[in-house]
Coordinates of C-alpha atoms in Angstrom, one line a residue:
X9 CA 5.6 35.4 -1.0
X10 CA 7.0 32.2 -1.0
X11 CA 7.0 29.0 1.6
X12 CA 8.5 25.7 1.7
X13 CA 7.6 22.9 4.2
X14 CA 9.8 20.0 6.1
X15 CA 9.5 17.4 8.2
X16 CA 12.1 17.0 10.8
X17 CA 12.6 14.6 13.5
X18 CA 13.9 16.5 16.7
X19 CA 12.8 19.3 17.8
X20 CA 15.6 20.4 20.3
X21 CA 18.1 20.2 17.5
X22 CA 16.2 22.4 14.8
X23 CA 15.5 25.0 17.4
X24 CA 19.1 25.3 18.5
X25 CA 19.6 25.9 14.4
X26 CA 17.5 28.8 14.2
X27 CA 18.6 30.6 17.4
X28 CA 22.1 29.8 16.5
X29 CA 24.3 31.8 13.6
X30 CA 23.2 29.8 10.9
X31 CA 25.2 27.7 8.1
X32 CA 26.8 31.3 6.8
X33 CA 26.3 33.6 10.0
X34 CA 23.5 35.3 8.5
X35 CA 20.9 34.8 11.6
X36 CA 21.2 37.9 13.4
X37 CA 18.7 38.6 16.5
X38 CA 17.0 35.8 16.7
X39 CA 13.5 36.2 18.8
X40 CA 10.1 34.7 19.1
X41 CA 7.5 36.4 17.5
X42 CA 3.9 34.7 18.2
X43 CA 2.9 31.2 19.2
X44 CA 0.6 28.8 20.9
X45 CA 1.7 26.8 23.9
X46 CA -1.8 25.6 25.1
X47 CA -0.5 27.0 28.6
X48 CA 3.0 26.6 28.5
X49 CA 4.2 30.4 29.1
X50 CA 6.5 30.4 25.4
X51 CA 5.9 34.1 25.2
X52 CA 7.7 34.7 28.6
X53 CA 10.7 33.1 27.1
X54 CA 13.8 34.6 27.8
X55 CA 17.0 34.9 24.7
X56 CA 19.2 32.4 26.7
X57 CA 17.2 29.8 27.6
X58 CA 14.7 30.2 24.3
X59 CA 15.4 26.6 22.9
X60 CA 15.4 24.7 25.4
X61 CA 11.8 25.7 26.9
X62 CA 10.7 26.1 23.8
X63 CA 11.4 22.4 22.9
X64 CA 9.4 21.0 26.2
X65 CA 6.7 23.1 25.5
X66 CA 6.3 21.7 22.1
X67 CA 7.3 18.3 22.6
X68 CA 4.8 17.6 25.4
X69 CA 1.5 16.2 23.3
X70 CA 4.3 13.7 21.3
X71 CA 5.4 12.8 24.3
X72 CA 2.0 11.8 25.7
X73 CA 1.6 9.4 22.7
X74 CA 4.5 7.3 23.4
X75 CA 4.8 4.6 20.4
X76 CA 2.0 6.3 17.9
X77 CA 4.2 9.0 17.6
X78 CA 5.7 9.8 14.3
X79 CA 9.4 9.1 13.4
X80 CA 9.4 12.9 12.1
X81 CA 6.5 14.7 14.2
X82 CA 7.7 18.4 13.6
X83 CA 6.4 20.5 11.4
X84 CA 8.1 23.3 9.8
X85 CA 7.4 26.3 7.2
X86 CA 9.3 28.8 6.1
X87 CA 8.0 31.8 4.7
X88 CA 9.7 34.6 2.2
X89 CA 8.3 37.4 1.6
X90 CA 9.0 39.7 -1.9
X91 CA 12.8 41.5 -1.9
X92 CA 11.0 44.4 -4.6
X93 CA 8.9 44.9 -1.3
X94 CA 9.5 46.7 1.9
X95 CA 10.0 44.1 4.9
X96 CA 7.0 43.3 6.6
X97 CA 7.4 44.1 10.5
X98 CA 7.1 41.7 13.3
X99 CA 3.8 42.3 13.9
X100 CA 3.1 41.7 10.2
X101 CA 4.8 38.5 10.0
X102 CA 3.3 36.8 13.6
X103 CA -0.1 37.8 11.6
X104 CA 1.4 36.2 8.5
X105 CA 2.2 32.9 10.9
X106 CA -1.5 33.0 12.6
X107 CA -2.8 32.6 9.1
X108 CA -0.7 29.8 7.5
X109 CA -1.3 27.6 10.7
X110 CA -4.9 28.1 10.3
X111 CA -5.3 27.4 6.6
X112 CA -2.8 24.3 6.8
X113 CA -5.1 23.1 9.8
X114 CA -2.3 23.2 12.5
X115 CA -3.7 25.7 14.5
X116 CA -7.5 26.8 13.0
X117 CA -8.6 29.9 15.1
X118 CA -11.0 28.9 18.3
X119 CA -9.8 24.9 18.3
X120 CA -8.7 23.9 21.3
X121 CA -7.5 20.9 20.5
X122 CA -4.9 22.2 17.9
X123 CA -1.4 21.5 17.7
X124 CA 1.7 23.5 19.2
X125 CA 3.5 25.7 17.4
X126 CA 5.7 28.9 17.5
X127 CA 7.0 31.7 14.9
X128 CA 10.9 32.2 14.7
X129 CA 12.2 35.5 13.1
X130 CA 16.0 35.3 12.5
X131 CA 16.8 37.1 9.3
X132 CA 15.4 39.7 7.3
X133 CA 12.4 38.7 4.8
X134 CA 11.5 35.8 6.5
X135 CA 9.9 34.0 9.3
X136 CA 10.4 30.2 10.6
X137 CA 6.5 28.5 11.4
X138 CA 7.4 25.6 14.0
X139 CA 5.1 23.1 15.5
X140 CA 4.7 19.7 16.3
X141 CA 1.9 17.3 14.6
X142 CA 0.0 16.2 17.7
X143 CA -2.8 17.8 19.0
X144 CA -4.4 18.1 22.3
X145 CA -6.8 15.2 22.1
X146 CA -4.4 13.3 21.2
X147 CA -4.9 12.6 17.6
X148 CA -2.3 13.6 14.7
X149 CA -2.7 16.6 12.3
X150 CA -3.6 15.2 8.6
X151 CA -0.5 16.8 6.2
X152 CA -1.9 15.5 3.2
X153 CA -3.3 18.9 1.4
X154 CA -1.2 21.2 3.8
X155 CA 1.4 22.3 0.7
X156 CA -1.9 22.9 -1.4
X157 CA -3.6 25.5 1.3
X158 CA -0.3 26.7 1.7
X159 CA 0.6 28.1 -1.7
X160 CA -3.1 28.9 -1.5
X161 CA -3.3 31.5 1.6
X162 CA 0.5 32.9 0.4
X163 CA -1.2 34.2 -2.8
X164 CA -3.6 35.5 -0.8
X165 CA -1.4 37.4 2.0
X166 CA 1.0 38.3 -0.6
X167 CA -2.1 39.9 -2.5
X168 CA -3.3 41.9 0.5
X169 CA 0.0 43.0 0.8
X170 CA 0.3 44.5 -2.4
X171 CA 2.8 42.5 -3.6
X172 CA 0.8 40.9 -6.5
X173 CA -1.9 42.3 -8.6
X174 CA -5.5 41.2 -8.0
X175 CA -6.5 37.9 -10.2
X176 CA -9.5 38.5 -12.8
X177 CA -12.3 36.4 -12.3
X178 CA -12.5 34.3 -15.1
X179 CA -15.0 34.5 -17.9
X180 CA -16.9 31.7 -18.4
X181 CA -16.7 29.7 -21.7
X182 CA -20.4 29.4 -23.4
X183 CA -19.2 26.0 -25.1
X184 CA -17.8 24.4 -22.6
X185 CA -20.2 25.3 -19.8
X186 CA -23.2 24.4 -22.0
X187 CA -21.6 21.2 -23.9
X188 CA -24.0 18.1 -22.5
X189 CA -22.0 15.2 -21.5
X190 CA -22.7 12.1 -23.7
X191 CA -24.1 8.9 -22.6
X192 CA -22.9 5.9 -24.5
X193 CA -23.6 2.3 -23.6
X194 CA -22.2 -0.6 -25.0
X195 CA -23.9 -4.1 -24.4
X196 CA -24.2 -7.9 -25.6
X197 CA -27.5 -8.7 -27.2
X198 CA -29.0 -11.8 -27.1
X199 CA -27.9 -12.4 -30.7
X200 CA -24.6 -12.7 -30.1
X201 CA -24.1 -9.0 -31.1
X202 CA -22.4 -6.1 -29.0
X203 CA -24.0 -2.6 -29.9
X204 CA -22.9 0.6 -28.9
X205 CA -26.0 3.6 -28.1
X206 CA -25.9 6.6 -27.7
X207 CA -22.9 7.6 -30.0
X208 CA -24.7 10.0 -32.2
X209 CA -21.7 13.2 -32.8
X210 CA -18.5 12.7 -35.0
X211 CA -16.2 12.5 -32.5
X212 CA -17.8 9.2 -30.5
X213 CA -18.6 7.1 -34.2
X214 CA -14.9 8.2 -35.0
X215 CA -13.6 6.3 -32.0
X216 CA -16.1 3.5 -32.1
X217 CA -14.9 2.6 -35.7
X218 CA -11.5 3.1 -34.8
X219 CA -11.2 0.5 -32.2
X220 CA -13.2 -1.7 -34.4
X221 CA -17.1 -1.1 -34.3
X222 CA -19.3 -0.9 -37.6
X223 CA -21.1 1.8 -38.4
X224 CA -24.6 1.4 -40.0
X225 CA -26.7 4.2 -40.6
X226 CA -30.4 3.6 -42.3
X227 CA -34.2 5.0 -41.0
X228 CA -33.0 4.4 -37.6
X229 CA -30.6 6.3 -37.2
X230 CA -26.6 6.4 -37.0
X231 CA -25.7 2.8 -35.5
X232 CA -22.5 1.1 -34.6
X233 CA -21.9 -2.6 -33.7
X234 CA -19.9 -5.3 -33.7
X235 CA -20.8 -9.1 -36.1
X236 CA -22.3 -11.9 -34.3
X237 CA -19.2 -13.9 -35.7
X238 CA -16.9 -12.2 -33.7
X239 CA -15.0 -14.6 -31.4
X240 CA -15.9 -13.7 -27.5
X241 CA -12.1 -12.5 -26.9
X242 CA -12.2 -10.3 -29.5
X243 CA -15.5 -8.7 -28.8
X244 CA -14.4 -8.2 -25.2
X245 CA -11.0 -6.8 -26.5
X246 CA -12.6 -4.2 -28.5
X247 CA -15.4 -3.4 -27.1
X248 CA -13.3 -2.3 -23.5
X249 CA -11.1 -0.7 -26.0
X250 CA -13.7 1.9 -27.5
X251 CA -14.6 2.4 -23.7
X252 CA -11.5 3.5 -22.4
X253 CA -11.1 5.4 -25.6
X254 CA -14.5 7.4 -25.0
X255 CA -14.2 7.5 -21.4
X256 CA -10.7 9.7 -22.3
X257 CA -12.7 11.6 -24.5
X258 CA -15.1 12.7 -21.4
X259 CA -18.1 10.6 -22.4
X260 CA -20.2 8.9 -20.0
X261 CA -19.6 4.9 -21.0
X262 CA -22.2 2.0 -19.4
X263 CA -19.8 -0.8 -20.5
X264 CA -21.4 -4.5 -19.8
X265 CA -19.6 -6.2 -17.2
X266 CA -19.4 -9.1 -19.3
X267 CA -17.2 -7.1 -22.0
X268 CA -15.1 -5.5 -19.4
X269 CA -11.5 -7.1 -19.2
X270 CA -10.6 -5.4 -16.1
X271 CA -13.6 -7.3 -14.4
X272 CA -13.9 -10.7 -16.8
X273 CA -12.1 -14.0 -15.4
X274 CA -10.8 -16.5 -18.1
X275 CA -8.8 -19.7 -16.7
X276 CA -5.6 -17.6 -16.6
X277 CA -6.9 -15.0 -14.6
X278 CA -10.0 -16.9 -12.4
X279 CA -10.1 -14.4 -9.8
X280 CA -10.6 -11.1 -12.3
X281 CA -9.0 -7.9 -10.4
X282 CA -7.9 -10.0 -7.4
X283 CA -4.7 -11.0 -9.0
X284 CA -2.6 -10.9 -5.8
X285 CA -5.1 -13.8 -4.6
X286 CA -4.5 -15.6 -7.6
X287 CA -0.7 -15.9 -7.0
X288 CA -1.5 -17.1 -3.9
X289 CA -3.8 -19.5 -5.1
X290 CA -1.2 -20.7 -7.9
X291 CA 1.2 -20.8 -5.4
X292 CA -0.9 -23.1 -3.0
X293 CA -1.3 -25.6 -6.2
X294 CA 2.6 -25.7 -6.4
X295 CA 2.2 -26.7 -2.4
X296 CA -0.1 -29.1 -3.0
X297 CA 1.5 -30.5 -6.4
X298 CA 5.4 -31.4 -4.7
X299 CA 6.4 -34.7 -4.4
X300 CA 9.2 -34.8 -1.8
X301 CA 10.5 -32.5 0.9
X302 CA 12.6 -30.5 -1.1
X303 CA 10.1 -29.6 -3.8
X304 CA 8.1 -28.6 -0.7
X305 CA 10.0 -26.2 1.0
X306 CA 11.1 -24.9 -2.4
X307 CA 7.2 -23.7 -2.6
X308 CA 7.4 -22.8 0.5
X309 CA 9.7 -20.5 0.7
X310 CA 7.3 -18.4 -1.3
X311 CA 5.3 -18.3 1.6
X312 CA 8.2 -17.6 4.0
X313 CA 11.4 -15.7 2.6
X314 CA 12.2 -12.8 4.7
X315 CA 12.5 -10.3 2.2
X316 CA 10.3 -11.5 -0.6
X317 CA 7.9 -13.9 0.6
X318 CA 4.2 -13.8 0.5
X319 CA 4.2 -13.2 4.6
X320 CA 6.0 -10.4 4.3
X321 CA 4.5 -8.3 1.5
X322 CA 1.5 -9.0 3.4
X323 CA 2.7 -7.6 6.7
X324 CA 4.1 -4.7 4.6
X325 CA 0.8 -3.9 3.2
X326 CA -1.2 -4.0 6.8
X327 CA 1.5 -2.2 8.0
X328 CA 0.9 0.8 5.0
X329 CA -2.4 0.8 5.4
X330 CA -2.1 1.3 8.9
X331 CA -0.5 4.8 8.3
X332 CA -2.5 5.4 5.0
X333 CA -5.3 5.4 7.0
X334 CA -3.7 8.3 9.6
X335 CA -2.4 9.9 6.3
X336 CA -5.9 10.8 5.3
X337 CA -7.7 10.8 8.7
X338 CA -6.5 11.5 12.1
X339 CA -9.8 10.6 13.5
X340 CA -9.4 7.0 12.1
X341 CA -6.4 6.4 14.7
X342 CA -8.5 3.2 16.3
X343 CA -8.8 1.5 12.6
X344 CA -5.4 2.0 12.0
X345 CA -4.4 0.1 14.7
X346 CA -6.1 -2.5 13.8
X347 CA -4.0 -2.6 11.0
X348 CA -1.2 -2.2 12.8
X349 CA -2.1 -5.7 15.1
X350 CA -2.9 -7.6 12.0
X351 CA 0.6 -7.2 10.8
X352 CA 2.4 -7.6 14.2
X353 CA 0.8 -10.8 13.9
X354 CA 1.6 -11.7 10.6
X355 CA 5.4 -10.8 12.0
X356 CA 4.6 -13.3 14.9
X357 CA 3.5 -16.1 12.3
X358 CA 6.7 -15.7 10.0
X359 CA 8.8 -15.5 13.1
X360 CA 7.2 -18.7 14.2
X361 CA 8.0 -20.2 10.8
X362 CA 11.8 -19.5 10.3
X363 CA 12.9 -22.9 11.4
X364 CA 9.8 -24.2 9.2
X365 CA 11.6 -24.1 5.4
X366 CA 15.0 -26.8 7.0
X367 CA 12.7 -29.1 8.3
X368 CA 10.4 -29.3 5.2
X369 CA 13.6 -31.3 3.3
X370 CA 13.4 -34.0 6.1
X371 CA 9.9 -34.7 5.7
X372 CA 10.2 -37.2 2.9
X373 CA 13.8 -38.5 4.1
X374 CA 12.1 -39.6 7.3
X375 CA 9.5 -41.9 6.0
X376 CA 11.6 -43.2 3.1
X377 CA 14.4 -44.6 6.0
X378 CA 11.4 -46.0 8.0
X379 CA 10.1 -47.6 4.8
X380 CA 13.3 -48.9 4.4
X381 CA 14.0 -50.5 8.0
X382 CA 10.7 -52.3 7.6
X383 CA 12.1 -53.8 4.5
X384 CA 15.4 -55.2 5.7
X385 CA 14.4 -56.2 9.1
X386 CA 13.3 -59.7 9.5
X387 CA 10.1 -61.1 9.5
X388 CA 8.6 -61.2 13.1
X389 CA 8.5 -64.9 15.4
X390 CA 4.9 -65.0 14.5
X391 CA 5.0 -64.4 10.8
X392 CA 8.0 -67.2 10.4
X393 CA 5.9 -69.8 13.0
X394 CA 3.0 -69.5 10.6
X395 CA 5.2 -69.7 7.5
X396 CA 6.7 -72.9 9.0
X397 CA 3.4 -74.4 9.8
X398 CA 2.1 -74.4 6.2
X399 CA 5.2 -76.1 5.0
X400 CA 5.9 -79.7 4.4
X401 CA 9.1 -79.6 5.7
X402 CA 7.6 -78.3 8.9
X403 CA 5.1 -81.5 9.3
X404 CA 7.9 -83.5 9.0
X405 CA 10.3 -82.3 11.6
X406 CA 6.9 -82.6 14.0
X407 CA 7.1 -86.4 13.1
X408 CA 10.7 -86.7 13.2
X409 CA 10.7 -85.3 17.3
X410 CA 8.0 -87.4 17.9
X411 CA 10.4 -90.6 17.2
X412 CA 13.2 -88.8 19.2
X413 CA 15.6 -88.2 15.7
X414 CA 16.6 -85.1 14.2
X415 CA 15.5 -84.3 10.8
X416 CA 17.9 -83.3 8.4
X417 CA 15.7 -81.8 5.9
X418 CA 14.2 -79.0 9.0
X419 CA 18.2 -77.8 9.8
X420 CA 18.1 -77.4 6.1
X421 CA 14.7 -75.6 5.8
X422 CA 15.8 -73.2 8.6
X423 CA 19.3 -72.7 8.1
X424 CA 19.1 -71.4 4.7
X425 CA 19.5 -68.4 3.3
X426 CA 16.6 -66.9 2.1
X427 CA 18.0 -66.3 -1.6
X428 CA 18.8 -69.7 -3.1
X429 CA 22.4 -70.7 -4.3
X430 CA 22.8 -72.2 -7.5
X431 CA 23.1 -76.1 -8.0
X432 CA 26.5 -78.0 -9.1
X433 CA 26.0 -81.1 -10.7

């Protein structure tokens, strides 16, 4: 017995599929076979009007949901049973259909929460399991291990039936049932050494001297360890080496967090597994390091490109959690959407931004053509009084108005240009 899922998106349309003639003409007599409608009267169903009842019936829970439905809420299995075996009768197969919803979760016997679902017969050695991934409470079947259970309870049915022989119980292998798992921990002394314990079979000093550990073996025992004139780096490097190597190998490894690389932070990597957050933090040192406007919104538009910028990932990955979360627990629908907020805001903030990266070149114009108008304009009344005051020239024209005759020597003071001409002799 054999059975394939889908996902599809409507309903209506996949129904009027398998109550019409098929791709090739090969659905003949199509009819409902077993199916639970939570109250909606499916079995009642007449030939005619089959689909279209059929489809409200379903559709209603989705419907209730409104925007937290699923682009493709529908559910479908198809089931095959063994040609070198007679057909299995209607009967047979709306058992076969009560089964696969209940071991796939869809329907589990005495919930009555679970979700829709109907069993189409069109053809001969096969059945059609409909249903529609939102349940009465209103929360969303998980589908994450539903091809797993399903292949699971097929071997089974198809067992029952006769149609495969009986699997042997397995007999238990004495040396791998009995083999104790190894405990090996490696650690930095306070000499400057890194030892590794615990390795005391062939297989574990093979791999410690292979990724670089020296074995020393006297009236204590089998030992391996590394020279207290290693450099740090290379300690680290080999000693998270021999680790993942033993670890592969099925042996319990304590590694020191200090000689994990996964977990160290060195000045290239200061933020250890967080590397995302230290390409942000790199990036916010280019911010802080530009000079002008246009090195700014250069860095910027790390921050805000609408494809590939920082803003978006991030609304990309609130947004994936969001339905990773429903992925592996319908329950969790409330912490999804918190997700789900989170990123409409992070949308909200780039859409705020858009007009942000233009501006950012004008920044530095703006004060440079201020800076500028201050240095051609001319020096204020007040400024040119007190220049005036301090000069000789200045006391003189004073003493010239207070005789009632022009000064020559003021007109000249004040009508000159500020830069000096040269002198002809």
């Amino acid at each position: 017995m054999i059975a394939h899922l889908q996902r599809a998106s409507h309903t209506g349309s996949l129904l009027e599929y398998l109550y019409g003639p098929g791709e090739r003409g090969n659905h003949t007599n199509p009819r409902l076979i077993a199916g639970d409608g939570h109250g909606a009267p499916i079995e009642m169903l007449t030939q005619t009007d089959a689909p279209a009842h059929l489809t409200h019936a379903l559709d209603a829970p989705v419907e209730r949901l409104g925007s937290r439905a699923p682009e493709r809420p529908v559910w479908v299995c198809s089931v095959r049973s063994d040609p070198r075996h007679p057909d299995p009768t209607d009967a047979q197969w709306a058992e076969v259909a009560r089964r696969i919803v209940a071991a796939t979760g869809i329907a589990p016997a005495g919930d009555p929460d679970a979700c829709r679902w109907i069993a189409v017969r069109n053809q001969a050695r096969q059945v059609h399991v409909v249903a529609t991934l939102a349940r009465e409470d209103g929360s969303l079947h998980n589908t994450y291990h539903d091809a797993f259970r399903l292949q699971t309870e097929c071997h089974r049915i198809a067992t029952e039936l006769g149609h495969l022989p009986p699997a042997p119980h397995p007999t238990p292998r004495t040396q791998e049932t009995h083999v104790p798992a190894h405990n090996i921990a490696i650690s930095a002394e306070p000499s400057g050494s890194v030892s590794a314990k615990g390795a005391s079979d062939d297989l574990s000093a093979t791999l410690l001297k292979h990724a670089g550990f020296q074995q020393i073996e006297d009236w204590y025992g089998r030992r391996h360890r590394l020279a207290t004139t290693t450099p740090q780096a290379q300690r680290v490097a080999i000693a998270s080496h021999a680790a993942e190597m033993l670890r592969a190998a099925r042996y319990n490894v304590d590694l020191d967090p200090d000689l994990d690389t996964s977990r160290s932070t060195t000045p290239a990597n200061p933020l250890g597994l967080y590397t995302g957050g230290a390409e942000v933090l790199r990036l916010t040192d280019r911010i802080r390091a530009a000079v002008n406007g246009a090195g700014l919104a250069q860095a910027v538009d790390h921050l805000l490109h609408p494809e590939h910028g920082v803003l978006e990932r991030l609304r990309e990955a609130l947004e994936t959690a969001g339905e990773q979360i429903t992925d592996l627990d319908d329950e969790a629908y409330a912490l999804a959407d918190r997700f789900g907020f989170a990123a409409e805001f992070v949308s909200a903030a780039q859409s705020e931004l858009v007009e942000a990266g233009r501006e950012l070149h004008r920044v530095n114009d703006s004060r440079q053509d201020h800076a500028g108008a201050q240095t051609q304009s001319p020096a204020p009344p007040d400024a040119q009084n007190a220049a005036l005051a301090t000069s000789p020239a200045a006391d003189r024209a004073k003493a010239s108005s207070a005789l009632g005759t022009p000064s020559p020597e003021v007109g000249t003071a004040v009508g000159a240009p500020q830069v000096a001409s040269p002198r002809t002799r």
